[in-house]
Amino acid sequence: MSDQYVLETRSLVKEFKGFVAVDDVNLQIQKGHIHALIGPNGAGKTTVFNLLTKFLIPTRGQILFKGEDITPMKSAAIARKGMVRSFQISAVFPHMTALENIRVALQSFEGSSFSFWKSGASLNRLNKRAMELLDSVGLTEFANTMTVELAYGRKRALELATTLAMEPEILLLDEPTQGMGTEDVDRVVELVRKAAEGRTVLMVEHNLSVVSKLCDRITVLAQGSVLTEGDYEAVSADPRVREVYMGTGSSGERGAVTAEEAAQ
Amino acid sequence: MSQTDIQSDIQKTILKQQKAEDRRKLMLNGILLVLLLLAPFVMYPVFLMKILCFALFAVAFNLLFGFTGLLSFGHAAFLATGGYTTGYLLSNFSGLTTEMGIIAGTLVAAVLGLGFALLSIRRQGIYFAMVTLALAQLVFFFFVQSPFTGGEDGLHGVPRGELFGLINLEDNLNMYYFVLVVFLACYLLVQRIVSSPYGHVLKAIKQNEPRAVSLGYKVDRYKVLAFVISATLAGLAGSMKSVVFQLASLNDAHWHMSGEVILMTLVGGVGTLLGPVLGATLVVNIEYQLGQGPLRDWVDPILGAIFVLTVLSFRSGIVGEVQKFVRKNMG
């Protein structure tokens, strides 16, 4: 029944003491889609994200990955199943080189991660694959650089490469362009497009121009529940969406504005 | 040059760097070995053994604190458990050879370490430290109350016996070289662990735990293993210490001891291999030298001042600061 959906939620609810952050959310992420989760600040996007990846425990409801109920599973187990997330704040290992960052991900699928008696050189067999992944995000020349010294945009690229090293079936990106200049944003859009080949992507994103360029389907959240869902044209034409973003339903055609701009 | 050429070029550079790093390690290890082999001809062997036992204790502690990012405030429990177990067994069962007593003490400390780890590992930061402290206090009271420990007096007259039933350990020089072999083996083991595939995962967990989780690592298991290895080595240090001094005392179980090992590690250089060794050497020396002179009553305030100074102005410790300096000035 749910073959075409890689990821599904059914009546997902998360309550914090006296406050419902996520209220009866039903998401259906179709295989091969780039699906965006948008909404104004405080709409519950990141909470949904943390629920999906088990960094938070849902109060009620179900999460299904390829038809299988994964609600009771733990974060690490879900990552191994092929559902890997990125973080809002750039999540890298700062005091390792770029290459070592990737190797940590590759190592996750090797049997040797508890081998405290083996030499570090035994990890060198992962170098070739790690270099390929670095190359795919244009970081070849930084392979041997300490990550803490990389520019912000490059850290995010590295993070994406690390995530891809897990060969995820579905990629969950939490605001991949947050805090970036225009140039970096364009690069990330390209990276995400490339990464999405043969995969499904769910992303939280503030930048609507990014969403319009990339996404096949958009879910709009407001105050914890789904306001509407559809492709970019449908969603951007919906007066309710404009209302939550701009406070009024009035102004004319403003296709590609960022949410931050709109909120001002 | 094509992209693949560049890639393999960089890989070669990285391998070369690893080789150079290995050579550097080997050289440092060699220097350390020569110094320690010759030391008993210059200094009193019992004093040197004291340093080695504390150095091992600090190395064990640093595996957890410096390389895994877990601050245990209860490591005295393992030192004391190793010491009391070995002391009790060797005093009461004359059939046991010394190494069997030491192995037994180490194993009991390992089991206790597993217990501590399972109870504390899910807590983060200060809560983790508090749980380990509380558990260590329980162990302290157990040792105070139990009849076999000699209470406040401690366990005296532990026989050093004969190693493998062959080598007489009453001889200080024999005893020294035995302690040295054990110490070096543990030091090399920790060196190996830190650079092993497992060590890389520990590093990742220390630097960004949520990210390690999202890459599919069950971080608690990795932390438990690190805790158990650390407790085992700390227990071994305590076992050897009780043989060296022929004494197991409450001092080793006191929370003061858990604090002292933190001081040693911080002063020497947390997260470095040589740091805890150097730190232990310094602290033991300072305590001894001051204890002899007119400043006898001022040992604790002076150590406290050193602690404060370290944390405020050179946080990476002596070895850490030297490493930084070398890196800055030599590329």
PDB file of C-alpha atoms in Angstrom, chain A residues 7-196:
ATOM      1  CA  LEU A   7       8.784   7.873   4.574  1.00  0.00           C
ATOM      2  CA  GLU A   8       5.398   8.382   6.117  1.00  0.00           C
ATOM      3  CA  THR A   9       4.079   9.778   9.348  1.00  0.00           C
ATOM      4  CA  ARG A  10       0.635   9.048  10.725  1.00  0.00           C
ATOM      5  CA  SER A  11      -0.965  11.456  13.160  1.00  0.00           C
ATOM      6  CA  LEU A  12       2.384  12.460  14.564  1.00  0.00           C
ATOM      7  CA  VAL A  13       2.088  14.464  17.789  1.00  0.00           C
ATOM      8  CA  LYS A  14       4.740  15.946  20.034  1.00  0.00           C
ATOM      9  CA  GLU A  15       3.756  17.705  23.212  1.00  0.00           C
ATOM     10  CA  PHE A  16       6.091  19.547  25.473  1.00  0.00           C
ATOM     11  CA  LYS A  17       4.718  20.420  28.871  1.00  0.00           C
ATOM     12  CA  GLY A  18       1.499  22.214  28.100  1.00  0.00           C
ATOM     13  CA  PHE A  19       2.501  23.030  24.549  1.00  0.00           C
ATOM     14  CA  VAL A  20       1.749  21.097  21.396  1.00  0.00           C
ATOM     15  CA  ALA A  21       4.730  21.604  19.090  1.00  0.00           C
ATOM     16  CA  VAL A  22       3.642  19.132  16.440  1.00  0.00           C
ATOM     17  CA  ASP A  23      -0.044  18.465  16.056  1.00  0.00           C
ATOM     18  CA  ASP A  24      -1.372  15.536  14.069  1.00  0.00           C
ATOM     19  CA  VAL A  25       1.069  15.718  11.184  1.00  0.00           C
ATOM     20  CA  ASN A  26       0.647  13.308   8.287  1.00  0.00           C
ATOM     21  CA  LEU A  27       3.545  13.406   5.873  1.00  0.00           C
ATOM     22  CA  GLN A  28       4.040  11.259   2.840  1.00  0.00           C
ATOM     23  CA  ILE A  29       7.397  11.463   1.135  1.00  0.00           C
ATOM     24  CA  GLN A  30       7.375   9.918  -2.290  1.00  0.00           C
ATOM     25  CA  LYS A  31      10.343   7.916  -3.505  1.00  0.00           C
ATOM     26  CA  GLY A  32      12.727   9.966  -5.618  1.00  0.00           C
ATOM     27  CA  HIS A  33      11.235  13.303  -4.669  1.00  0.00           C
ATOM     28  CA  ILE A  34      12.934  16.289  -3.182  1.00  0.00           C
ATOM     29  CA  HIS A  35      10.397  17.237  -0.588  1.00  0.00           C
ATOM     30  CA  ALA A  36      10.549  20.506   1.309  1.00  0.00           C
ATOM     31  CA  LEU A  37       9.181  21.280   4.722  1.00  0.00           C
ATOM     32  CA  ILE A  38       8.623  25.007   5.047  1.00  0.00           C
ATOM     33  CA  GLY A  39       6.864  27.316   7.399  1.00  0.00           C
ATOM     34  CA  PRO A  40       7.465  30.411   9.519  1.00  0.00           C
ATOM     35  CA  ASN A  41       9.687  30.370  12.598  1.00  0.00           C
ATOM     36  CA  GLY A  42       8.276  28.214  15.338  1.00  0.00           C
ATOM     37  CA  ALA A  43       6.101  26.199  12.988  1.00  0.00           C
ATOM     38  CA  GLY A  44       7.634  22.970  14.264  1.00  0.00           C
ATOM     39  CA  LYS A  45       9.805  22.079  11.272  1.00  0.00           C
ATOM     40  CA  THR A  46      12.886  21.183  13.245  1.00  0.00           C
ATOM     41  CA  THR A  47      10.803  19.366  15.833  1.00  0.00           C
ATOM     42  CA  VAL A  48       9.310  17.199  13.087  1.00  0.00           C
ATOM     43  CA  PHE A  49      12.822  16.590  11.882  1.00  0.00           C
ATOM     44  CA  ASN A  50      14.039  15.544  15.290  1.00  0.00           C
ATOM     45  CA  LEU A  51      11.036  13.252  15.648  1.00  0.00           C
ATOM     46  CA  LEU A  52      11.733  11.574  12.333  1.00  0.00           C
ATOM     47  CA  THR A  53      15.338  10.883  13.282  1.00  0.00           C
ATOM     48  CA  LYS A  54      14.530   9.927  16.884  1.00  0.00           C
ATOM     49  CA  PHE A  55      16.394  12.772  18.487  1.00  0.00           C
ATOM     50  CA  LEU A  56      13.012  13.379  20.100  1.00  0.00           C
ATOM     51  CA  ILE A  57      10.416  10.772  21.072  1.00  0.00           C
ATOM     52  CA  PRO A  58       6.936  11.337  19.640  1.00  0.00           C
ATOM     53  CA  THR A  59       4.087  11.648  22.123  1.00  0.00           C
ATOM     54  CA  ARG A  60       1.711   9.864  19.770  1.00  0.00           C
ATOM     55  CA  GLY A  61       1.607   8.676  16.197  1.00  0.00           C
ATOM     56  CA  GLN A  62       3.618   6.508  13.914  1.00  0.00           C
ATOM     57  CA  ILE A  63       6.617   6.862  11.646  1.00  0.00           C
ATOM     58  CA  LEU A  64       7.005   4.453   8.765  1.00  0.00           C
ATOM     59  CA  PHE A  65      10.126   3.930   6.703  1.00  0.00           C
ATOM     60  CA  LYS A  66       9.430   1.914   3.561  1.00  0.00           C
ATOM     61  CA  GLY A  67       6.249   0.630   5.142  1.00  0.00           C
ATOM     62  CA  GLU A  68       8.019  -0.525   8.294  1.00  0.00           C
ATOM     63  CA  ASP A  69       7.079   0.997  11.632  1.00  0.00           C
ATOM     64  CA  ILE A  70      10.254   2.609  12.949  1.00  0.00           C
ATOM     65  CA  THR A  71       8.631   4.587  15.762  1.00  0.00           C
ATOM     66  CA  PRO A  72      10.321   2.667  18.596  1.00  0.00           C
ATOM     67  CA  MET A  73      13.778   2.565  17.017  1.00  0.00           C
ATOM     68  CA  LYS A  74      16.819   4.558  18.088  1.00  0.00           C
ATOM     69  CA  SER A  75      18.717   7.200  16.123  1.00  0.00           C
ATOM     70  CA  ALA A  76      21.759   5.069  15.361  1.00  0.00           C
ATOM     71  CA  ALA A  77      19.618   2.159  14.155  1.00  0.00           C
ATOM     72  CA  ILE A  78      17.685   4.420  11.798  1.00  0.00           C
ATOM     73  CA  ALA A  79      20.901   5.787  10.349  1.00  0.00           C
ATOM     74  CA  ARG A  80      21.990   2.247   9.599  1.00  0.00           C
ATOM     75  CA  LYS A  81      18.711   1.566   7.843  1.00  0.00           C
ATOM     76  CA  GLY A  82      19.493   4.297   5.349  1.00  0.00           C
ATOM     77  CA  MET A  83      17.846   7.396   6.774  1.00  0.00           C
ATOM     78  CA  VAL A  84      20.571   9.904   7.490  1.00  0.00           C
ATOM     79  CA  ARG A  85      20.199  13.477   8.649  1.00  0.00           C
ATOM     80  CA  SER A  86      22.233  16.639   8.594  1.00  0.00           C
ATOM     81  CA  PHE A  87      22.057  19.329  11.250  1.00  0.00           C
ATOM     82  CA  GLN A  88      21.130  22.992  11.321  1.00  0.00           C
ATOM     83  CA  ILE A  89      24.467  23.963  12.787  1.00  0.00           C
ATOM     84  CA  SER A  90      27.178  22.584  10.632  1.00  0.00           C
ATOM     85  CA  ALA A  91      27.884  19.134  12.024  1.00  0.00           C
ATOM     86  CA  VAL A  92      31.448  18.151  11.386  1.00  0.00           C
ATOM     87  CA  PHE A  93      34.251  16.782  13.521  1.00  0.00           C
ATOM     88  CA  PRO A  94      36.334  19.958  13.823  1.00  0.00           C
ATOM     89  CA  HIS A  95      39.656  18.476  14.903  1.00  0.00           C
ATOM     90  CA  MET A  96      39.897  15.879  12.212  1.00  0.00           C
ATOM     91  CA  THR A  97      40.933  16.404   8.620  1.00  0.00           C
ATOM     92  CA  ALA A  98      38.252  16.463   5.936  1.00  0.00           C
ATOM     93  CA  LEU A  99      39.328  13.013   4.841  1.00  0.00           C
ATOM     94  CA  GLU A 100      39.066  11.656   8.384  1.00  0.00           C
ATOM     95  CA  ASN A 101      35.584  13.112   8.695  1.00  0.00           C
ATOM     96  CA  ILE A 102      34.440  11.061   5.739  1.00  0.00           C
ATOM     97  CA  ARG A 103      36.242   7.988   6.953  1.00  0.00           C
ATOM     98  CA  VAL A 104      34.328   8.048  10.221  1.00  0.00           C
ATOM     99  CA  ALA A 105      31.148   7.695   8.186  1.00  0.00           C
ATOM    100  CA  LEU A 106      32.547   4.966   5.940  1.00  0.00           C
ATOM    101  CA  GLN A 107      33.860   3.142   8.984  1.00  0.00           C
ATOM    102  CA  SER A 108      30.360   2.962  10.398  1.00  0.00           C
ATOM    103  CA  PHE A 109      29.586   0.093   8.048  1.00  0.00           C
ATOM    104  CA  GLU A 110      32.811  -1.741   8.634  1.00  0.00           C
ATOM    105  CA  GLY A 111      33.060  -4.360  11.322  1.00  0.00           C
ATOM    106  CA  SER A 112      36.167  -2.804  12.792  1.00  0.00           C
ATOM    107  CA  SER A 113      34.827   0.086  14.829  1.00  0.00           C
ATOM    108  CA  PHE A 114      35.382  -1.688  18.139  1.00  0.00           C
ATOM    109  CA  SER A 115      38.837  -2.951  17.172  1.00  0.00           C
ATOM    110  CA  PHE A 116      40.908  -1.004  19.649  1.00  0.00           C
ATOM    111  CA  TRP A 117      43.932  -3.223  19.033  1.00  0.00           C
ATOM    112  CA  LYS A 118      44.175  -2.581  15.274  1.00  0.00           C
ATOM    113  CA  SER A 119      46.522  -0.007  13.856  1.00  0.00           C
ATOM    114  CA  GLY A 120      45.195   3.255  12.497  1.00  0.00           C
ATOM    115  CA  ALA A 121      46.785   2.433   9.164  1.00  0.00           C
ATOM    116  CA  SER A 122      44.104  -0.226   8.688  1.00  0.00           C
ATOM    117  CA  LEU A 123      41.731   2.645   7.907  1.00  0.00           C
ATOM    118  CA  ASN A 124      43.758   3.688   4.881  1.00  0.00           C
ATOM    119  CA  ARG A 125      41.845   1.292   2.682  1.00  0.00           C
ATOM    120  CA  LEU A 126      38.924   3.721   3.003  1.00  0.00           C
ATOM    121  CA  ASN A 127      40.983   6.605   1.623  1.00  0.00           C
ATOM    122  CA  LYS A 128      40.159   6.018  -2.030  1.00  0.00           C
ATOM    123  CA  ARG A 129      36.409   6.056  -1.537  1.00  0.00           C
ATOM    124  CA  ALA A 130      36.736   9.019   0.817  1.00  0.00           C
ATOM    125  CA  MET A 131      38.665  10.969  -1.818  1.00  0.00           C
ATOM    126  CA  GLU A 132      35.960  10.252  -4.392  1.00  0.00           C
ATOM    127  CA  LEU A 133      33.331  11.585  -2.047  1.00  0.00           C
ATOM    128  CA  LEU A 134      35.377  14.688  -1.298  1.00  0.00           C
ATOM    129  CA  ASP A 135      35.842  15.183  -5.002  1.00  0.00           C
ATOM    130  CA  SER A 136      32.100  14.990  -5.593  1.00  0.00           C
ATOM    131  CA  VAL A 137      31.627  18.075  -3.428  1.00  0.00           C
ATOM    132  CA  GLY A 138      34.723  19.850  -4.752  1.00  0.00           C
ATOM    133  CA  LEU A 139      36.858  19.468  -1.654  1.00  0.00           C
ATOM    134  CA  THR A 140      39.687  17.363  -3.108  1.00  0.00           C
ATOM    135  CA  GLU A 141      42.389  19.872  -2.318  1.00  0.00           C
ATOM    136  CA  PHE A 142      41.218  20.207   1.294  1.00  0.00           C
ATOM    137  CA  ALA A 143      41.411  16.492   2.061  1.00  0.00           C
ATOM    138  CA  ASN A 144      44.281  16.955   4.464  1.00  0.00           C
ATOM    139  CA  THR A 145      43.062  20.211   6.026  1.00  0.00           C
ATOM    140  CA  MET A 146      41.755  20.353   9.571  1.00  0.00           C
ATOM    141  CA  THR A 147      38.029  20.855   9.324  1.00  0.00           C
ATOM    142  CA  VAL A 148      38.025  23.677  11.847  1.00  0.00           C
ATOM    143  CA  GLU A 149      40.030  25.729   9.341  1.00  0.00           C
ATOM    144  CA  LEU A 150      37.548  25.307   6.481  1.00  0.00           C
ATOM    145  CA  ALA A 151      35.217  28.129   5.457  1.00  0.00           C
ATOM    146  CA  TYR A 152      31.579  27.753   6.464  1.00  0.00           C
ATOM    147  CA  GLY A 153      30.309  26.801   3.026  1.00  0.00           C
ATOM    148  CA  ARG A 154      32.987  24.158   2.706  1.00  0.00           C
ATOM    149  CA  LYS A 155      32.110  22.720   6.089  1.00  0.00           C
ATOM    150  CA  ARG A 156      28.573  22.268   4.884  1.00  0.00           C
ATOM    151  CA  ALA A 157      29.797  20.647   1.703  1.00  0.00           C
ATOM    152  CA  LEU A 158      31.913  18.321   3.813  1.00  0.00           C
ATOM    153  CA  GLU A 159      28.941  17.531   5.977  1.00  0.00           C
ATOM    154  CA  LEU A 160      26.932  16.620   2.914  1.00  0.00           C
ATOM    155  CA  ALA A 161      29.720  14.388   1.613  1.00  0.00           C
ATOM    156  CA  THR A 162      29.901  12.699   5.009  1.00  0.00           C
ATOM    157  CA  THR A 163      26.177  12.106   4.922  1.00  0.00           C
ATOM    158  CA  LEU A 164      26.417  10.701   1.396  1.00  0.00           C
ATOM    159  CA  ALA A 165      29.142   8.327   2.546  1.00  0.00           C
ATOM    160  CA  MET A 166      26.394   6.529   4.457  1.00  0.00           C
ATOM    161  CA  GLU A 167      24.735   5.720   1.104  1.00  0.00           C
ATOM    162  CA  PRO A 168      21.409   6.857   2.499  1.00  0.00           C
ATOM    163  CA  GLU A 169      18.177   6.022   0.790  1.00  0.00           C
ATOM    164  CA  ILE A 170      16.606   9.115   2.181  1.00  0.00           C
ATOM    165  CA  LEU A 171      18.499  12.230   3.082  1.00  0.00           C
ATOM    166  CA  LEU A 172      17.138  14.601   5.691  1.00  0.00           C
ATOM    167  CA  LEU A 173      18.656  18.048   5.402  1.00  0.00           C
ATOM    168  CA  ASP A 174      18.015  20.597   8.107  1.00  0.00           C
ATOM    169  CA  GLU A 175      18.326  24.037   6.501  1.00  0.00           C
ATOM    170  CA  PRO A 176      21.276  23.254   4.231  1.00  0.00           C
ATOM    171  CA  THR A 177      21.707  26.878   3.147  1.00  0.00           C
ATOM    172  CA  GLN A 178      21.261  28.567   6.487  1.00  0.00           C
ATOM    173  CA  GLY A 179      23.666  31.424   7.115  1.00  0.00           C
ATOM    174  CA  MET A 180      25.233  31.326   3.654  1.00  0.00           C
ATOM    175  CA  GLY A 181      26.095  33.959   1.110  1.00  0.00           C
ATOM    176  CA  THR A 182      24.514  33.819  -2.350  1.00  0.00           C
ATOM    177  CA  GLU A 183      27.489  32.135  -3.925  1.00  0.00           C
ATOM    178  CA  ASP A 184      27.543  29.331  -1.382  1.00  0.00           C
ATOM    179  CA  VAL A 185      23.790  28.931  -1.674  1.00  0.00           C
ATOM    180  CA  ASP A 186      24.087  28.280  -5.401  1.00  0.00           C
ATOM    181  CA  ARG A 187      26.785  25.745  -4.782  1.00  0.00           C
ATOM    182  CA  VAL A 188      24.736  23.924  -2.172  1.00  0.00           C
ATOM    183  CA  VAL A 189      21.722  23.863  -4.478  1.00  0.00           C
ATOM    184  CA  GLU A 190      23.890  22.139  -7.055  1.00  0.00           C
ATOM    185  CA  LEU A 191      25.250  19.732  -4.479  1.00  0.00           C
ATOM    186  CA  VAL A 192      21.812  18.807  -3.223  1.00  0.00           C
ATOM    187  CA  ARG A 193      20.593  18.324  -6.776  1.00  0.00           C
ATOM    188  CA  LYS A 194      23.492  15.995  -7.445  1.00  0.00           C
ATOM    189  CA  ALA A 195      23.081  14.180  -4.152  1.00  0.00           C
ATOM    190  CA  ALA A 196      19.395  13.650  -4.846  1.00  0.00           C
TER     191      ALA A 196
END
